[in-house]
Structures are given as structure tokens and as C-alpha cells.
Amino acid sequence: MSDARVLDGKAVAARVRAEVGEQVARLAARGVRISLHVVLVGDDPASAIYVRNKGRACEEVGIRGVTHPLPAETPEADLLALLDRLNRDPEVDGILVQLPLPPHLRADRVIEAVDPARDVDGFHPANLGRLLSGRPGVVPCTPAGVLRLLDESGVDLKGRRAVVVGRSLIVGKPTAILLLARHATVTVCHSRTLDLAERVREAEVVVAAIGKARMIRGDWVREGAVVVDVGMNRDEAGRLCGDVDFEAARTRASAITPVPGGVGPMTIAFLMRNTLQAACARRGIALD
Ligand code: NAP
């Protein structure tokens, strides 16, 4: 029985933010000021917290963070008009629309209205297409953070059997594509997968992005596997927990991410990095 190394997402994210901060400072010394514009529609409390945390991260790395709060009943045309204005503003480097949107707004339509060059979430079909075709571009923040944590674990992904549980456009699918690009042999599981436990047992690398508290049981985890838990759930006692039964899985895995303090902080750190990358690409500045 092993006891897994716990991958400290907070510490790694702090290093990523520090790297971004250094580059932002170097650009500022050349007179280049970078800005991120976050559009928040409605008053979902979780979204408000995420947006506040993004603002704090901007402050820390020296990016100008601007929030555009809009009432929940904002007509789609008004939201699209705001995005159009931001898309045309030469001072705007990154644009992000906080999801989920109120039900009367079509998320697809809204995401497509963001200029791909300023789409720091990497959700625009043009950016997802670049990811799929292996061309350089903005990579969605959470999958980028997952890969960085796998790198921290020291696992060589080439030829490894990786199982991604979840196939959302935001997490599961882009993570699978990034793993494929690193030459892992990737299986993507979802709610219609038969024998999920067996698929997970085969995996040397497990990425869980389901949204169901502790659904991946410890005895599903292969001895020595690396486990990255993207899930953010509340258990029956109201405590934050992941999709993996952490305490049981850590006795079998070689490395595992905790919740909280694993993937969560990485997502915001990579949002900062994506904003820096978009700003440089749009202005024709090479990043060191
Ligand atoms: P999502 O869009 O709801 O997707 C969930 C995926 O899990 C779907 O593909 C679904 O399958 C699959 N699934 C649901 N029940 C399942 C089951 N019983 N067995 C196997 N697969 C099942 O969620 P998401 O946006 O990808 O997010 C997933 C989790 O990650 C959530 O807890 C979310 O809060 C968290 N998250 C965390 C961060 C972070 O920064 N840490 C960022 C984003 C998301 P179908 O496709 O068949 O429905």
C-alpha cells in the first residue's frame, strides 16, 4: 500500500502567477498595459466568487481587471453589443463571459461573439479547432492546469493509458486532446459508459471531471496511478470535495490532487497566462 504524493495546486499556481507577473512587469516597463474584461450576467453567488477571485489574480500579476456586471434579465442583443464594443477596443486584451449564463441567453451564440484573438477562456470554436488541429492558440484554462499538474507529478505521458471521465467542452474533451497530443492512449468516459470502474482500473492516469461527489472510489484506482480531480462538489455535510474519494484513492495512487487546493487555483493562474499570451499575440510581441 502506497501513500500518494499530494500535488499542491496552490503552490504550482502561485509559481505560474509569479512567472506571468514577471512578464507583465517587463511589458509594462515598455509601456504595454494588459487588460482583462470579465462580463458577469446575473447574481449567481458562485459566479460572483469566481469573478472576484479572477479580479484578485489580475491585481496580483499586474493585469488591469475590469468587471462588467449586467442584470440577469439583460437581453441577448445588449450582451452581444457589449461584446462587439469590447472586441473593437484596442485597449482590451482579454474578454471572458462568466458561465453559466441565465437560461434566456444562448451560451453558444455568446461564446462565438467573442473575438477569438481575445478569447482567453479558449472556448471559441476557432480556438477549439486550433487545439484539435495541433496549432498554437489559446488552450482552455482548466485542461491547461490539469496538464501542468501531471507534469509536476513527473509522469511521462507517452504511451500511458489515460482515462478522462467527463466529456464537456470546457474540461473533458480539451483535456483528452491535450493528453493525445502528448502521446497518451486516451479513453474518454461519460454517463453512458458501461463498466466505468473497469475503465478506471486500467488507467495509469485518471482525470475526473464529472461533478459528482467522490464518485470515483478508491478501489477503482490502479496501484501507482496518477489522479487529477477536477470536480468541485459539496458533500452531504456541505464540505467542498472532488469527484474522487481522496482518502481511499491516496493509499493506491502514486500522486493525486486534493480538492480544494488542486486544479482550482491552476484554472485562474492559466487564465492570467492566457491573457498575457493573447495580449502578446495580438500585438505581435514574442513571449520569452
Ligand atoms: P459537465 O459539463 O456537467 O460535464 C460532466 C461530465 O461528466 C459529462 O460529460 C457527463 O457525461 C459526465 N458524467 C456525469 N455523470 C456521470 C456518471 N455517472 N458516470 C460517468 N460520467 C458521468 O461538467 P464540467 O463543466 O465538465 O465540470 C465537471 C466538474 O468539474 C464539476 O464538478 C465542476 O464544478 C468542476 N470544474 C472545476 C473547475 C476547476 O477550476 N477546478 C473548472 C471547471 C469545472 P454526459 O456527457 O454523458 O452527460
Tab-separated table of C-alpha atoms and ligand atoms in Angstrom:
chain	number	residue	atom	x	y	z
A	1	MET	CA	0.000	0.000	0.000
A	2	SER	CA	1.500	3.327	-1.097
A	3	ASP	CA	0.714	6.806	0.101
A	4	ALA	CA	0.420	9.186	-2.801
A	5	ARG	CA	2.319	12.392	-3.253
A	6	VAL	CA	-0.255	15.163	-2.913
A	7	LEU	CA	0.143	17.590	-5.809
A	8	ASP	CA	-0.056	21.082	-4.356
A	9	GLY	CA	-2.032	23.083	-6.926
A	10	LYS	CA	-1.892	26.191	-4.747
A	11	ALA	CA	1.903	26.252	-4.790
A	12	VAL	CA	2.199	25.454	-8.517
A	13	ALA	CA	-0.432	28.078	-9.363
A	14	ALA	CA	1.487	30.657	-7.323
A	15	ARG	CA	4.592	29.867	-9.400
A	16	VAL	CA	2.634	30.244	-12.660
A	17	ARG	CA	1.234	33.592	-11.470
A	18	ALA	CA	4.728	34.740	-10.463
A	19	GLU	CA	6.070	33.863	-13.951
A	20	VAL	CA	3.198	35.755	-15.562
A	21	GLY	CA	3.724	38.699	-13.198
A	22	GLU	CA	7.379	38.986	-14.215
A	23	GLN	CA	6.498	39.075	-17.900
A	24	VAL	CA	3.672	41.569	-17.327
A	25	ALA	CA	6.105	43.826	-15.447
A	26	ARG	CA	8.631	43.608	-18.287
A	27	LEU	CA	5.937	44.614	-20.778
A	28	ALA	CA	4.758	47.437	-18.514
A	29	ALA	CA	8.324	48.769	-18.493
A	30	ARG	CA	7.983	49.002	-22.299
A	31	GLY	CA	4.698	50.871	-21.937
A	32	VAL	CA	2.449	47.864	-22.702
A	33	ARG	CA	-0.516	47.653	-20.308
A	34	ILE	CA	-2.566	44.445	-20.378
A	35	SER	CA	-6.268	44.259	-19.544
A	36	LEU	CA	-8.817	41.507	-18.935
A	37	HIS	CA	-12.531	42.244	-19.209
A	38	VAL	CA	-14.928	39.902	-17.402
A	39	VAL	CA	-18.641	40.028	-18.194
A	40	LEU	CA	-20.875	38.799	-15.371
A	41	VAL	CA	-24.590	38.433	-16.133
A	42	GLY	CA	-26.933	37.993	-13.163
A	43	ASP	CA	-26.230	37.346	-9.498
A	44	ASP	CA	-25.263	33.681	-9.234
A	45	PRO	CA	-23.280	33.626	-5.955
A	46	ALA	CA	-20.686	31.051	-7.126
A	47	SER	CA	-20.046	33.071	-10.311
A	48	ALA	CA	-19.638	36.228	-8.239
A	49	ILE	CA	-16.953	34.499	-6.142
A	50	TYR	CA	-15.119	33.224	-9.249
A	51	VAL	CA	-15.179	36.700	-10.790
A	52	ARG	CA	-13.886	38.259	-7.574
A	53	ASN	CA	-11.032	35.715	-7.453
A	54	LYS	CA	-10.156	36.469	-11.071
A	55	GLY	CA	-10.018	40.174	-10.191
A	56	ARG	CA	-7.664	39.437	-7.286
A	57	ALA	CA	-5.374	37.351	-9.511
A	58	CYS	CA	-5.280	40.194	-12.068
A	59	GLU	CA	-4.249	42.612	-9.341
A	60	GLU	CA	-1.506	40.257	-8.160
A	61	VAL	CA	0.078	39.808	-11.603
A	62	GLY	CA	-0.346	43.433	-12.688
A	63	ILE	CA	-3.082	42.931	-15.292
A	64	ARG	CA	-5.857	45.553	-15.311
A	65	GLY	CA	-9.029	43.613	-14.473
A	66	VAL	CA	-12.363	45.172	-15.436
A	67	THR	CA	-15.710	43.600	-14.489
A	68	HIS	CA	-18.862	44.380	-16.465
A	69	PRO	CA	-21.815	43.389	-14.256
A	70	LEU	CA	-25.112	43.087	-16.126
A	71	PRO	CA	-28.588	42.395	-14.722
A	72	ALA	CA	-29.895	38.804	-15.004
A	73	GLU	CA	-32.633	39.901	-17.428
A	74	THR	CA	-30.199	41.553	-19.884
A	75	PRO	CA	-31.454	40.916	-23.457
A	76	GLU	CA	-29.080	38.891	-25.625
A	77	ALA	CA	-28.764	41.797	-28.071
A	78	ASP	CA	-27.414	44.041	-25.294
A	79	LEU	CA	-24.832	41.463	-24.242
A	80	LEU	CA	-23.747	40.994	-27.868
A	81	ALA	CA	-23.493	44.786	-28.279
A	82	LEU	CA	-21.182	44.992	-25.242
A	83	LEU	CA	-19.002	42.187	-26.637
A	84	ASP	CA	-18.870	43.944	-30.001
A	85	ARG	CA	-17.709	47.140	-28.289
A	86	LEU	CA	-15.012	45.248	-26.332
A	87	ASN	CA	-13.907	43.356	-29.473
A	88	ARG	CA	-13.249	46.679	-31.230
A	89	ASP	CA	-11.459	48.383	-28.344
A	90	PRO	CA	-7.687	48.334	-28.959
A	91	GLU	CA	-7.066	48.597	-25.196
A	92	VAL	CA	-8.861	45.287	-24.493
A	93	ASP	CA	-6.613	42.215	-24.451
A	94	GLY	CA	-8.790	39.513	-22.923
A	95	ILE	CA	-12.565	39.013	-22.826
A	96	LEU	CA	-14.328	36.385	-20.748
A	97	VAL	CA	-18.054	35.812	-20.246
A	98	GLN	CA	-18.615	34.093	-16.910
A	99	LEU	CA	-20.644	30.897	-17.319
A	100	PRO	CA	-23.294	29.679	-16.681
A	101	LEU	CA	-25.493	32.309	-18.311
A	102	PRO	CA	-29.159	32.840	-17.409
A	103	PRO	CA	-31.328	30.422	-19.450
A	104	HIS	CA	-32.681	33.014	-21.917
A	105	LEU	CA	-29.148	33.669	-23.211
A	106	ARG	CA	-27.668	31.230	-25.749
A	107	ALA	CA	-24.182	30.377	-24.486
A	108	ASP	CA	-23.043	29.140	-27.936
A	109	ARG	CA	-24.094	32.372	-29.581
A	110	VAL	CA	-22.411	34.459	-26.873
A	111	ILE	CA	-19.130	32.497	-26.924
A	112	GLU	CA	-18.974	32.853	-30.714
A	113	ALA	CA	-19.410	36.612	-30.379
A	114	VAL	CA	-16.072	36.987	-28.539
A	115	ASP	CA	-13.152	37.874	-30.812
A	116	PRO	CA	-11.060	34.632	-30.946
A	117	ALA	CA	-7.897	36.727	-30.504
A	118	ARG	CA	-9.272	37.955	-27.150
A	119	ASP	CA	-10.989	34.707	-26.095
A	120	VAL	CA	-8.865	33.910	-23.025
A	121	ASP	CA	-11.129	31.017	-21.971
A	122	GLY	CA	-10.294	29.289	-25.262
A	123	PHE	CA	-13.944	28.280	-25.779
A	124	HIS	CA	-14.475	29.918	-29.196
A	125	PRO	CA	-14.837	27.250	-31.939
A	126	ALA	CA	-11.879	28.805	-33.757
A	127	ASN	CA	-9.649	28.231	-30.717
A	128	LEU	CA	-11.025	24.745	-30.041
A	129	GLY	CA	-10.393	23.976	-33.736
A	130	ARG	CA	-6.779	25.100	-33.396
A	131	LEU	CA	-6.406	22.864	-30.350
A	132	LEU	CA	-7.870	19.903	-32.252
A	133	SER	CA	-5.596	20.503	-35.225
A	134	GLY	CA	-2.498	20.902	-33.036
A	135	ARG	CA	-1.863	24.518	-33.995
A	136	PRO	CA	-0.710	27.080	-31.446
A	137	GLY	CA	-3.504	29.018	-29.780
A	138	VAL	CA	-5.242	29.648	-26.500
A	139	VAL	CA	-5.853	26.425	-24.543
A	140	PRO	CA	-8.822	26.307	-22.108
A	141	CYS	CA	-7.568	27.154	-18.607
A	142	THR	CA	-8.654	24.096	-16.607
A	143	PRO	CA	-7.258	21.498	-19.062
A	144	ALA	CA	-4.019	23.509	-19.281
A	145	GLY	CA	-3.841	23.397	-15.473
A	146	VAL	CA	-4.502	19.646	-15.441
A	147	LEU	CA	-1.581	19.045	-17.823
A	148	ARG	CA	0.718	21.239	-15.751
A	149	LEU	CA	-0.149	19.247	-12.600
A	150	LEU	CA	0.513	15.981	-14.466
A	151	ASP	CA	3.897	17.395	-15.439
A	152	GLU	CA	4.549	18.228	-11.779
A	153	SER	CA	3.844	14.587	-10.896
A	154	GLY	CA	6.774	13.602	-13.111
A	155	VAL	CA	4.705	11.117	-15.140
A	156	ASP	CA	5.877	10.622	-18.725
A	157	LEU	CA	2.571	10.592	-20.598
A	158	LYS	CA	3.928	8.978	-23.755
A	159	GLY	CA	2.249	5.607	-24.264
A	160	ARG	CA	0.423	5.743	-20.909
A	161	ARG	CA	-3.155	4.573	-20.601
A	162	ALA	CA	-5.125	7.687	-19.615
A	163	VAL	CA	-8.806	7.762	-18.733
A	164	VAL	CA	-10.711	11.047	-18.718
A	165	VAL	CA	-14.102	10.806	-17.035
A	166	GLY	CA	-16.306	13.586	-18.423
A	167	ARG	CA	-16.631	14.911	-21.969
A	168	SER	CA	-17.654	18.553	-21.526
A	169	LEU	CA	-16.349	21.110	-23.986
A	170	ILE	CA	-14.829	23.035	-21.093
A	171	VAL	CA	-12.890	20.259	-19.361
A	172	GLY	CA	-13.172	16.645	-20.555
A	173	LYS	CA	-12.786	16.969	-24.335
A	174	PRO	CA	-9.923	19.505	-24.396
A	175	THR	CA	-8.096	17.542	-21.677
A	176	ALA	CA	-8.372	14.383	-23.782
A	177	ILE	CA	-6.976	16.231	-26.813
A	178	LEU	CA	-4.027	17.577	-24.792
A	179	LEU	CA	-3.275	14.082	-23.483
A	180	LEU	CA	-3.423	12.702	-27.036
A	181	ALA	CA	-1.022	15.405	-28.184
A	182	ARG	CA	1.371	14.121	-25.515
A	183	HIS	CA	1.033	10.603	-26.978
A	184	ALA	CA	-1.033	9.073	-24.173
A	185	THR	CA	-3.522	6.369	-25.146
A	186	VAL	CA	-6.747	8.082	-24.172
A	187	THR	CA	-10.177	6.742	-23.244
A	188	VAL	CA	-12.964	9.248	-22.641
A	189	CYS	CA	-15.761	8.057	-20.355
A	190	HIS	CA	-19.161	9.658	-19.737
A	191	SER	CA	-22.598	8.971	-18.313
A	192	ARG	CA	-23.333	6.232	-20.879
A	193	THR	CA	-20.037	4.387	-20.356
A	194	LEU	CA	-20.547	0.776	-19.339
A	195	ASP	CA	-18.214	-0.614	-16.679
A	196	LEU	CA	-16.766	2.735	-15.634
A	197	ALA	CA	-14.991	1.108	-12.688
A	198	GLU	CA	-13.194	-1.295	-15.058
A	199	ARG	CA	-12.132	1.523	-17.393
A	200	VAL	CA	-10.706	3.493	-14.451
A	201	ARG	CA	-8.921	0.387	-13.100
A	202	GLU	CA	-6.999	0.136	-16.389
A	203	ALA	CA	-5.769	3.711	-16.190
A	204	GLU	CA	-2.252	4.791	-15.317
A	205	VAL	CA	-3.502	8.383	-15.439
A	206	VAL	CA	-7.018	9.337	-14.320
A	207	VAL	CA	-8.620	12.741	-14.850
A	208	ALA	CA	-12.033	13.066	-13.188
A	209	ALA	CA	-14.298	15.874	-14.446
A	210	ILE	CA	-17.779	14.685	-13.585
A	211	GLY	CA	-19.357	16.892	-10.943
A	212	LYS	CA	-20.421	14.050	-8.600
A	213	ALA	CA	-19.049	13.977	-5.059
A	214	ARG	CA	-16.496	11.151	-4.506
A	215	MET	CA	-17.939	9.061	-7.336
A	216	ILE	CA	-14.553	7.515	-8.246
A	217	ARG	CA	-13.948	5.047	-5.454
A	218	GLY	CA	-10.553	4.290	-4.012
A	219	ASP	CA	-10.608	0.647	-5.086
A	220	TRP	CA	-11.153	1.728	-8.726
A	221	VAL	CA	-7.738	3.397	-8.704
A	222	ARG	CA	-4.900	1.308	-10.066
A	223	GLU	CA	-1.866	0.892	-7.801
A	224	GLY	CA	0.619	3.647	-8.725
A	225	ALA	CA	-1.783	5.669	-10.918
A	226	VAL	CA	-1.633	9.469	-11.131
A	227	VAL	CA	-5.019	11.009	-10.315
A	228	VAL	CA	-6.150	14.540	-11.149
A	229	ASP	CA	-9.504	15.533	-9.691
A	230	VAL	CA	-11.222	18.454	-11.418
A	231	GLY	CA	-14.542	18.050	-9.594
A	232	MET	CA	-15.846	20.740	-7.262
A	233	ASN	CA	-18.754	19.415	-5.280
A	234	ARG	CA	-20.389	19.725	-1.897
A	235	ASP	CA	-20.801	16.530	0.102
A	236	GLU	CA	-23.777	15.725	2.390
A	237	ALA	CA	-22.122	17.758	5.150
A	238	GLY	CA	-21.726	20.751	2.837
A	239	ARG	CA	-17.946	20.376	2.577
A	240	LEU	CA	-16.123	21.039	-0.682
A	241	CYS	CA	-14.933	17.796	-2.250
A	242	GLY	CA	-13.859	16.341	-5.566
A	243	ASP	CA	-15.110	13.555	-7.837
A	244	VAL	CA	-12.603	11.116	-6.325
A	245	ASP	CA	-12.728	9.550	-2.867
A	246	PHE	CA	-9.441	11.214	-1.943
A	247	GLU	CA	-8.685	9.430	1.340
A	248	ALA	CA	-9.181	5.969	-0.177
A	249	ALA	CA	-7.524	6.777	-3.515
A	250	ARG	CA	-4.390	8.246	-1.958
A	251	THR	CA	-3.479	4.870	-0.493
A	252	ARG	CA	-3.210	3.411	-4.015
A	253	ALA	CA	-2.186	6.318	-6.282
A	254	SER	CA	1.396	7.487	-6.710
A	255	ALA	CA	0.287	11.116	-6.982
A	256	ILE	CA	-3.088	12.805	-6.502
A	257	THR	CA	-4.562	16.305	-6.456
A	258	PRO	CA	-6.625	17.432	-3.461
A	259	VAL	CA	-9.911	19.367	-3.552
A	260	PRO	CA	-9.702	22.185	-2.677
A	261	GLY	CA	-6.122	23.210	-3.468
A	262	GLY	CA	-5.580	21.130	-6.609
A	263	VAL	CA	-6.923	22.054	-10.041
A	264	GLY	CA	-8.994	25.054	-8.855
A	265	PRO	CA	-6.118	27.522	-8.330
A	266	MET	CA	-4.489	26.338	-11.571
A	267	THR	CA	-7.503	27.438	-13.614
A	268	ILE	CA	-7.180	31.072	-12.574
A	269	ALA	CA	-3.390	31.027	-12.927
A	270	PHE	CA	-3.745	29.813	-16.520
A	271	LEU	CA	-6.373	32.474	-17.163
A	272	MET	CA	-3.678	35.027	-16.316
A	273	ARG	CA	-1.236	33.230	-18.600
A	274	ASN	CA	-3.775	33.088	-21.442
A	275	THR	CA	-4.432	36.819	-21.074
A	276	LEU	CA	-0.704	37.546	-21.308
A	277	GLN	CA	-0.419	35.201	-24.310
A	278	ALA	CA	-3.401	36.792	-26.105
A	279	ALA	CA	-2.069	40.291	-25.452
A	280	CYS	CA	1.340	39.399	-26.874
A	281	ALA	CA	-0.051	37.531	-29.889
A	282	ARG	CA	-2.411	40.390	-30.794
A	283	ARG	CA	0.381	42.963	-30.503
A	284	GLY	CA	2.961	40.828	-32.313
A	285	ILE	CA	5.219	40.582	-29.227
A	286	ALA	CA	7.190	37.350	-28.792
A	287	LEU	CA	6.857	35.824	-25.311
A	288	ASP	CA	10.129	34.715	-23.654
B	1	NAP	P1	-20.433	18.965	-17.080
B	1	NAP	O1	-20.487	19.848	-18.263
B	1	NAP	O2	-21.652	18.763	-16.242
B	1	NAP	O3	-19.913	17.515	-17.567
B	1	NAP	C1	-19.888	16.434	-16.720
B	1	NAP	C2	-19.439	15.222	-17.478
B	1	NAP	O4	-19.474	14.103	-16.564
B	1	NAP	C3	-20.339	14.864	-18.653
B	1	NAP	O5	-19.570	14.505	-19.779
B	1	NAP	C4	-21.141	13.680	-18.144
B	1	NAP	O6	-21.493	12.726	-19.140
B	1	NAP	C5	-20.182	13.051	-17.179
B	1	NAP	N1	-20.902	12.273	-16.176
B	1	NAP	C6	-21.968	12.651	-15.435
B	1	NAP	N2	-22.382	11.646	-14.666
B	1	NAP	C7	-21.578	10.595	-14.919
B	1	NAP	C8	-21.525	9.270	-14.459
B	1	NAP	N3	-22.390	8.821	-13.556
B	1	NAP	N4	-20.565	8.456	-14.952
B	1	NAP	C9	-19.671	8.909	-15.868
B	1	NAP	N5	-19.684	10.165	-16.350
B	1	NAP	C10	-20.632	10.994	-15.885
B	1	NAP	O7	-19.306	19.427	-16.060
B	1	NAP	P2	-17.893	20.185	-16.299
B	1	NAP	O8	-18.141	21.615	-16.599
B	1	NAP	O9	-17.042	19.390	-17.211
B	1	NAP	O10	-17.321	20.088	-14.815
B	1	NAP	C11	-17.059	18.850	-14.182
B	1	NAP	C12	-16.685	19.097	-12.738
B	1	NAP	O11	-15.502	19.890	-12.699
B	1	NAP	C13	-17.706	19.882	-11.916
B	1	NAP	O12	-17.650	19.447	-10.571
B	1	NAP	C14	-17.211	21.313	-11.995
B	1	NAP	O13	-17.619	22.089	-10.887
B	1	NAP	C15	-15.730	21.088	-11.967
B	1	NAP	N6	-14.935	22.139	-12.584
B	1	NAP	C16	-13.867	22.590	-11.869
B	1	NAP	C17	-13.054	23.550	-12.411
B	1	NAP	C18	-11.872	23.998	-11.632
B	1	NAP	O14	-11.312	25.028	-11.918
B	1	NAP	N7	-11.438	23.217	-10.634
B	1	NAP	C19	-13.301	24.094	-13.682
B	1	NAP	C20	-14.400	23.588	-14.406
B	1	NAP	C21	-15.199	22.609	-13.847
B	1	NAP	P3	-22.505	13.072	-20.371
B	1	NAP	O15	-21.696	13.893	-21.328
B	1	NAP	O16	-22.862	11.746	-20.887
B	1	NAP	O17	-23.644	13.841	-19.759
